[in-house]
Coordinates of C-alpha atoms in Angstrom, one line a residue:
Chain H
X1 CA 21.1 38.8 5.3
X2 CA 21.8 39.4 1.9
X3 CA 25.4 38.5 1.2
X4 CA 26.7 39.8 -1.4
X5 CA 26.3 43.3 -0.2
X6 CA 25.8 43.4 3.2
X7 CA 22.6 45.5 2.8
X8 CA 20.1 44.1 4.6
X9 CA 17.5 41.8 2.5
X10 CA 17.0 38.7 2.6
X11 CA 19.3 35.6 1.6
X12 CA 17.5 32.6 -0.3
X13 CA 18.9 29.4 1.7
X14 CA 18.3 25.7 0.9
X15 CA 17.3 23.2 3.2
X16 CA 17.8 19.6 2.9
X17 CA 15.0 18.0 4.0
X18 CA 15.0 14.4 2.3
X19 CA 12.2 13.0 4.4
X20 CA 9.0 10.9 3.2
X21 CA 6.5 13.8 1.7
X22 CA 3.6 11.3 3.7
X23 CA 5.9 11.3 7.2
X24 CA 2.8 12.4 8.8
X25 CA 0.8 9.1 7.4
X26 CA 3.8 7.2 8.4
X27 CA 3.2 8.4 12.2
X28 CA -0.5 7.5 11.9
X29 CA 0.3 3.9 10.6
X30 CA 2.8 3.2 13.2
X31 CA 0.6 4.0 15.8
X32 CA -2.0 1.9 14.6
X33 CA 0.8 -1.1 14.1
X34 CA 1.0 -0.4 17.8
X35 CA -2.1 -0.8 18.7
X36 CA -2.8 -4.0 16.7
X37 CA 0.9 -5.1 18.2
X38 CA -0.7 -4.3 21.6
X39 CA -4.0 -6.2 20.9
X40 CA -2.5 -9.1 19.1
X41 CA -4.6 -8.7 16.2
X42 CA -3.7 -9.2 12.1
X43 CA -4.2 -6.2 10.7
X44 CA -4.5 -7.5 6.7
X45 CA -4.9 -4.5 3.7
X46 CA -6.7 -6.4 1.6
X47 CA -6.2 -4.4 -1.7
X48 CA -7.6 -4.9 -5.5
X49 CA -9.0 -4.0 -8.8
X50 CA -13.4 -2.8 -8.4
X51 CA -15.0 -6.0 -9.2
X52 CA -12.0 -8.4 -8.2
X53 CA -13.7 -10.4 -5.3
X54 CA -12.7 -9.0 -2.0
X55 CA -15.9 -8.8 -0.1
X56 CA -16.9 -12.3 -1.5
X57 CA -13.9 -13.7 -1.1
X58 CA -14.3 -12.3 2.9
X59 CA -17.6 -13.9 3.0
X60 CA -15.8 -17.4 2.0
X61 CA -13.3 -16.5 4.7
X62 CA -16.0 -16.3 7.2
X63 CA -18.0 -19.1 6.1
X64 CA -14.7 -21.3 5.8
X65 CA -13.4 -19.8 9.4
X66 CA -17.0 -20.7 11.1
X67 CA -16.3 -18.8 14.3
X68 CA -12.5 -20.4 14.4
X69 CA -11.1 -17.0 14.7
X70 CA -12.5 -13.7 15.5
X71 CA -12.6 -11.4 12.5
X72 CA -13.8 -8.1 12.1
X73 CA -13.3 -5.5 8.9
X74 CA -13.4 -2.0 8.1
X75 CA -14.4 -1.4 4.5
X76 CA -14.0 1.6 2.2
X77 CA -16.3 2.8 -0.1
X78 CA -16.6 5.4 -2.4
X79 CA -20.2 6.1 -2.3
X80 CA -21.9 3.2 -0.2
X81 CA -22.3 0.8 2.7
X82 CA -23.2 -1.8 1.0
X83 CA -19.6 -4.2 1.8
X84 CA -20.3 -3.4 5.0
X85 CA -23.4 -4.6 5.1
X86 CA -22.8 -7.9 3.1
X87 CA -20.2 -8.4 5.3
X88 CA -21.9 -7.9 8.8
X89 CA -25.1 -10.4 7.3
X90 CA -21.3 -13.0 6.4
X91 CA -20.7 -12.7 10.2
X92 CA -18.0 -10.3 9.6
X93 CA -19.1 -7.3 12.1
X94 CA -17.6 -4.3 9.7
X95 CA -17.0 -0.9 9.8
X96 CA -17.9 1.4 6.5
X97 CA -15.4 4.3 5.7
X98 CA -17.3 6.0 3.0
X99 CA -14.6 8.3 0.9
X100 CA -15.9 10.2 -1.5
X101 CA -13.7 11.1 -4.4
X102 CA -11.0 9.3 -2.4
X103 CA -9.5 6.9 -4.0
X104 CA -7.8 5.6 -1.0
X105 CA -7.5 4.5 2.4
X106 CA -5.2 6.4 4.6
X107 CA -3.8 5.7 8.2
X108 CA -5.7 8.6 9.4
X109 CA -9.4 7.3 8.0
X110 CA -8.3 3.7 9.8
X111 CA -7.4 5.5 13.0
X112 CA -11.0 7.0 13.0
X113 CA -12.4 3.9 12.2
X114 CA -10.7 2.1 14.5
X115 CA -12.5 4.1 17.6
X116 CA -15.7 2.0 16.3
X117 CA -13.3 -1.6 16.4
X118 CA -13.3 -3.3 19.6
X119 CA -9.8 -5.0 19.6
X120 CA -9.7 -6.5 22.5
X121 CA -10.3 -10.8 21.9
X122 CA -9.8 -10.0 17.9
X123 CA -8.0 -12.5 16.0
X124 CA -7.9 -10.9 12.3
X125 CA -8.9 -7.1 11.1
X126 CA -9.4 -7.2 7.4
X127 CA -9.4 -3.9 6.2
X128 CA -11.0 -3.8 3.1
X129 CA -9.0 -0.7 0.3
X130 CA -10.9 0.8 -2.1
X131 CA -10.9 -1.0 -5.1
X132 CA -8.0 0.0 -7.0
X133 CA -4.8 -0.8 -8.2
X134 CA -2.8 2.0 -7.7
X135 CA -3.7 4.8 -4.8
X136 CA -4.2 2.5 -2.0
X137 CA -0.7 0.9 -2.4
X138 CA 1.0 4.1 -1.2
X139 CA -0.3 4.6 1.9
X140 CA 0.6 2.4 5.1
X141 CA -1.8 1.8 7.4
X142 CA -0.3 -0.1 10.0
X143 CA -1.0 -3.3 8.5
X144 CA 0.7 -6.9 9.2
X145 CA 0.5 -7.9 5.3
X146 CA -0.6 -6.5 2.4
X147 CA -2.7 -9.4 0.4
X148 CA -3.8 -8.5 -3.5
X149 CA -7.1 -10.3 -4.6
X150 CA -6.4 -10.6 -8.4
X151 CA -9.3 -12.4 -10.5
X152 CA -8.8 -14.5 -13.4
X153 CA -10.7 -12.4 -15.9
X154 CA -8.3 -9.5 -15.4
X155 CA -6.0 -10.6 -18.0
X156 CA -2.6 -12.4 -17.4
X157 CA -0.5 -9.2 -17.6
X158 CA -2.1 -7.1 -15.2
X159 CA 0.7 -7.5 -12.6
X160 CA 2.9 -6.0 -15.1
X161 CA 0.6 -3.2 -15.3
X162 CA 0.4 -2.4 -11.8
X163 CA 3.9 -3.5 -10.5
X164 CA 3.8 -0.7 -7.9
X165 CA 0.9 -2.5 -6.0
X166 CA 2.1 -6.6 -6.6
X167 CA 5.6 -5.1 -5.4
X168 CA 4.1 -4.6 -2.2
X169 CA 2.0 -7.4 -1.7
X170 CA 3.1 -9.7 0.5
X171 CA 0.4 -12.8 -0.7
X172 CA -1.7 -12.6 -4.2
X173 CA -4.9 -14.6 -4.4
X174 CA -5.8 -15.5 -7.6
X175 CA -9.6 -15.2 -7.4
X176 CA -12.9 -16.5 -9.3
X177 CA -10.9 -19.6 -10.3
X178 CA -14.5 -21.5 -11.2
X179 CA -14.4 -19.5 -14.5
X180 CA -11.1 -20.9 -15.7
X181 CA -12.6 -23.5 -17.6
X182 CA -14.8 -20.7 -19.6
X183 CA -11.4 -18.5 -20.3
X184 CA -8.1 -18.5 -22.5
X185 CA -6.3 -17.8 -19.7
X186 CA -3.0 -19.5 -18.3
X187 CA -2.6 -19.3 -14.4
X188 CA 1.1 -20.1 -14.7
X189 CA 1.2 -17.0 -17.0
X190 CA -0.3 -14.8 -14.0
X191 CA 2.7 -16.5 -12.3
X192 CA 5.4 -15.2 -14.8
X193 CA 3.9 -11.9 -14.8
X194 CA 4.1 -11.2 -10.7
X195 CA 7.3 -12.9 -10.7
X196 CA 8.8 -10.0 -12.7
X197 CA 6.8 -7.6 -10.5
X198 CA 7.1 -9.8 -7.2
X199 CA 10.5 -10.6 -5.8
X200 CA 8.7 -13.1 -3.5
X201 CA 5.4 -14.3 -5.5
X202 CA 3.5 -15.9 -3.5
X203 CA 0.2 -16.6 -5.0
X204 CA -3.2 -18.6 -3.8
X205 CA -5.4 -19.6 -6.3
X206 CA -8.9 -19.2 -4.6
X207 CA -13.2 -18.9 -5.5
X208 CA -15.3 -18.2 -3.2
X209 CA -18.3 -19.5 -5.1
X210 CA -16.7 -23.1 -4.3
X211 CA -14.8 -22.3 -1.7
X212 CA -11.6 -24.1 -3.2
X213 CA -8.3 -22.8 -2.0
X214 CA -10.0 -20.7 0.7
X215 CA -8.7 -23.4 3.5
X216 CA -5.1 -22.6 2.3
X217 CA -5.6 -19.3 2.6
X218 CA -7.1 -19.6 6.4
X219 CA -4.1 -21.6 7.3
X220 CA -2.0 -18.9 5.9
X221 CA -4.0 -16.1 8.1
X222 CA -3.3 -18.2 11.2
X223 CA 0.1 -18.7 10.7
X224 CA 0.3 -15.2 10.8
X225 CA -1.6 -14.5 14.3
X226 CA 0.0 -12.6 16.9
X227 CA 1.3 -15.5 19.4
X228 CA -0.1 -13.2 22.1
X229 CA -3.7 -13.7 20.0
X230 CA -3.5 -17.6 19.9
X231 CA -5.9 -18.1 22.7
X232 CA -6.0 -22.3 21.9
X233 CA -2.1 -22.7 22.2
X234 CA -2.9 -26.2 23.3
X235 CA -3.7 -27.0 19.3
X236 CA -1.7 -27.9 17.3
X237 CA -0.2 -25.5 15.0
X238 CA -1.2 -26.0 11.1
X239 CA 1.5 -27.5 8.5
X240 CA 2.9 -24.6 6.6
X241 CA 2.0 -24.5 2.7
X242 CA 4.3 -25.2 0.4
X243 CA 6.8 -22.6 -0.6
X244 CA 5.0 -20.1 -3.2
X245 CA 3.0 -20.6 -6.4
X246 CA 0.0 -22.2 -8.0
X247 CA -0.8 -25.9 -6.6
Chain D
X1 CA -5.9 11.2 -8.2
X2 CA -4.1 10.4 -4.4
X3 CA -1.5 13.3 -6.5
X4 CA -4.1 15.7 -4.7
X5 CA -3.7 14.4 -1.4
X6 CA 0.1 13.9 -1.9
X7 CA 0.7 17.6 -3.0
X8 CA -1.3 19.0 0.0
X9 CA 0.9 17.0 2.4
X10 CA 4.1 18.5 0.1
X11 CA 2.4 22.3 0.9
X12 CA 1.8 21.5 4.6
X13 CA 5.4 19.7 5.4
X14 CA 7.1 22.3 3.1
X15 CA 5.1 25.4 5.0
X16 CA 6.0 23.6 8.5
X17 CA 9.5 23.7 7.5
X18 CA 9.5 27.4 6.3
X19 CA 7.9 28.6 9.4
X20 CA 10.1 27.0 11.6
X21 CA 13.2 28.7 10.2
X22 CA 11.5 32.0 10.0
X23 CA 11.0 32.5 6.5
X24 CA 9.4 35.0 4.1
X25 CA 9.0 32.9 1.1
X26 CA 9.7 29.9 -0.5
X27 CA 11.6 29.6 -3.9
X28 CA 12.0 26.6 -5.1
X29 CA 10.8 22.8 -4.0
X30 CA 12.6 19.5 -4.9
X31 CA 11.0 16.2 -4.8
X32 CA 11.8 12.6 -5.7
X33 CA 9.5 10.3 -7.0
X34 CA 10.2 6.5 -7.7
X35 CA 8.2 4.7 -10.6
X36 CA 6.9 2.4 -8.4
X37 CA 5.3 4.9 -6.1
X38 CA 2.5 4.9 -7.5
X39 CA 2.3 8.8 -8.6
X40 CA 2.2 10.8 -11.8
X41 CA 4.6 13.5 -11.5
X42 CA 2.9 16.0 -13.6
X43 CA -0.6 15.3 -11.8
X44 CA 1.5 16.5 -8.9
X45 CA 2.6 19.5 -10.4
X46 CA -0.8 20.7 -11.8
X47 CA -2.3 19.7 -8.3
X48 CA 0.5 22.0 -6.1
X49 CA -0.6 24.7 -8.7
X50 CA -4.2 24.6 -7.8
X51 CA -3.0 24.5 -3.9
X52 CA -0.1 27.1 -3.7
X53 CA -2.2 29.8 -4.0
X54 CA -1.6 31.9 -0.5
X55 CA 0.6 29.6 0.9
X56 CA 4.2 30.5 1.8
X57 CA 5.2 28.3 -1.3
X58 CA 2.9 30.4 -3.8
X59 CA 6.0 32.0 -6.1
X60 CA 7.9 28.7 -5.8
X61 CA 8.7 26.4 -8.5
X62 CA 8.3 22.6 -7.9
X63 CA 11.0 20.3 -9.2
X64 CA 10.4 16.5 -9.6
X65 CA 12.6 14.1 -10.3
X66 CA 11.7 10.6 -11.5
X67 CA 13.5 7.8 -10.0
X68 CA 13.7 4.3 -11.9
X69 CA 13.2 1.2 -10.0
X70 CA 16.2 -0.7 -9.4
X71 CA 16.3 -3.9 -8.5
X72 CA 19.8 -5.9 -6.9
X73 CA 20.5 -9.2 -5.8
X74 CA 21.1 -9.1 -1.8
X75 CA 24.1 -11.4 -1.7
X76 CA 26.3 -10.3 -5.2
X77 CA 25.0 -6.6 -5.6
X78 CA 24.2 -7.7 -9.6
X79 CA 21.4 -5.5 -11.3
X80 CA 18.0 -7.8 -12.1
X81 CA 17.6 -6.3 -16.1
X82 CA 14.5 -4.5 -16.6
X83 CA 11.6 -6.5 -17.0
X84 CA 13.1 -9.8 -15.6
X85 CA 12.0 -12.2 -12.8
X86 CA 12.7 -10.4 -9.9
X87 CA 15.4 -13.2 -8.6
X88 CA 19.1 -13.6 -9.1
X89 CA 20.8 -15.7 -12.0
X90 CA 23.6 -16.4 -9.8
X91 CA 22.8 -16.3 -6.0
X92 CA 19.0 -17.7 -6.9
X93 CA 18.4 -15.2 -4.0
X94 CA 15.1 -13.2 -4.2
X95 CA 15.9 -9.2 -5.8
X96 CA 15.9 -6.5 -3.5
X97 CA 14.5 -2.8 -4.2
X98 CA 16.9 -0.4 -4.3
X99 CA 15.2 2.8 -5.2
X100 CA 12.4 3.3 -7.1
X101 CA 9.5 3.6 -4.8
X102 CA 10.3 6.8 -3.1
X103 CA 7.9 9.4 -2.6
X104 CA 10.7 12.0 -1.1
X105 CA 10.6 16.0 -0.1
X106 CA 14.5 16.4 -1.4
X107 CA 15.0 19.9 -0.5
X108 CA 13.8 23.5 -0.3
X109 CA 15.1 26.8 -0.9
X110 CA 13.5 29.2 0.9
X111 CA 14.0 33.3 1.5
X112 CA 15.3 33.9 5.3
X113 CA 15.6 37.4 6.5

């Protein structure tokens, strides 16, 4: 009803709505936090830059892992299968999300994926992002951690760049650190930079050509199982890193 | 170019809402958008454009506001300065994000009969 003279049409009212514009993602990702909750599987969002090492830096984590823990992944792709493949020849039984234009994974494409991911037993689901710095990061999708794979040749500042992704990441890992000694560049600068980006840096300096630091980083995914997903309680439990930073 | 995908969520949550309350047309849209979320808020405006086309929201102007990351120590409530490590002076207490990565439907004006 129009009010200001009673005549009839229509009145223009607002509505406070102040909710996330991606609620409906939000829904999806909880339910898939649920269901990894339920299954007592790490869900990991492994997240990075097009070239920055995640699928070899998986294979390392399978070889280094040797049939320790059950992992599985579910990798997206813009245009191939071709990190699913490596990946399944690593050991790594993986599921491709091809997305097109997408730059992105959303809960939605994991949920559909995850029809295809027998849970049940699984220690650790790596789901592989499209490699990116800066689409991926917005969307939950249900994950346990969010872990950045950040390689040496990508400049020192590139946290700086991208603080909207290192903000969320709960681990970096500083990959391809067998080129160091052919570059001008300072890991404790890489430090500095997340550290500004970061509130908790917490950064592994890894390469999965030598397989240094990957042992660190498999201590760190274990730490991080489930307790209802430890099936060898009887072991002893690994000694915790030490608190944050390069070695 | 996730803008795309964000603005058709915006059109879809915003049409929901207008449906529900019975409305004819939607005037205006607010949104908030922090600097670390991650989207460009003029990619989001050109992408509503192409979408709003015979939706409900099709004569509606879309209002974003950008939102600066702020950063505050837990335990003092002390402002980290722009471009700082992310950690108190005083409390040595990692900074926590107050605002700044928001991706927020704020509000909507909308024509009820």
């Amino acid at each position: 009803m129009c009010e200001t003279c009673g005549c009839g049409g229509s009145g223009v009212v607002p509505v406070d709505v102040h909710d996330r514009i991606l609620a409906d993602n939000d829904r999806v990702a909880r339910h898939n936090r649920e269901r990894f909750a339920e299954q007592g599987v790490l869900a990991v969002n492994l997240m990075g830059s097009p070239g920055s090492g995640k699928t070899a830096l998986l294979e390392a984590t399978a070889r280094a892992l040797a049939g320790r823990m059950r992992i599985r992944a579910i990798t997206g792709d813009l245009a191939t299968h071709r990190d699913a493949e490596r990946l399944d020849a690593a050991g790594v039984p993986s599921v491709p999300i091809t997305t097109g234009t997408t730059c992105h994974l959303d809960a939605e494409l994991v949920h559909r994926a995850l029809h295809h991911v027998p849970l049940r037993g699984l220690h650790c689901l790596f789901i592989e992002n499209v490699g990116n710095l800066v689409c991926p990061a917005v969307y939950d999708l249900g994950q346990a951690a969010c872990v950045v794979a950040l390689s040496v040749t990508e400049g020192e500042d590139k946290p700086l760049k991208y603080p909207g992704m290192f903000q969320k990441a709960d681990l970096v890992l500083l990959t391809k650190i067998d080129l160091l000694p052919h570059l001008e560049v300072r890991v404790e600068r890489i430090l500095d930079s997340l550290s500004r980006v970061m509130p908790r840096p917490v950064m592994f300096p890894v390469s999965a050509q030598t397989g240094e630091g990957i042992f660190r980083w498999t201590q760190w995914l274990a730490e991080r199982r489930p307790q209802s997903a430890v099936l060898d309680a009887s072991r002893p439990r690994p000694t915790p890193p030490p608190p944050g930073g390069a070695p | 170019v996730h803008e795309y995908s964000i603005a058709r969520a915006l059109i879809d949550r915003v049409e929901a809402e207008a449906l529900s309350r019975g409305a004819q047309a939607v005037r205006r849209i607010e949104v908030r958008i922090g600097e670390l979320a991650g989207v460009e808020g003029q990619f989001l405006i050109s992408a509503y454009n192409l979408f709003r086309e015979g939706a409900l929201c099709r004569d509606a102007e879309l209002q974003v506001t950008r939102v600066e990351a702020r950063w505050v120590c837990p335990e003092c409530g002390r402002a980290i300065p722009r471009g700082e490590v992310l950690r108190c002076a005083e409390c040595h207490l990692p900074a926590r994000l107050d605002g700044g990565d928001e991706i927020l439907l704020e509000r909507i004006e909308m024509e009820v009969p």
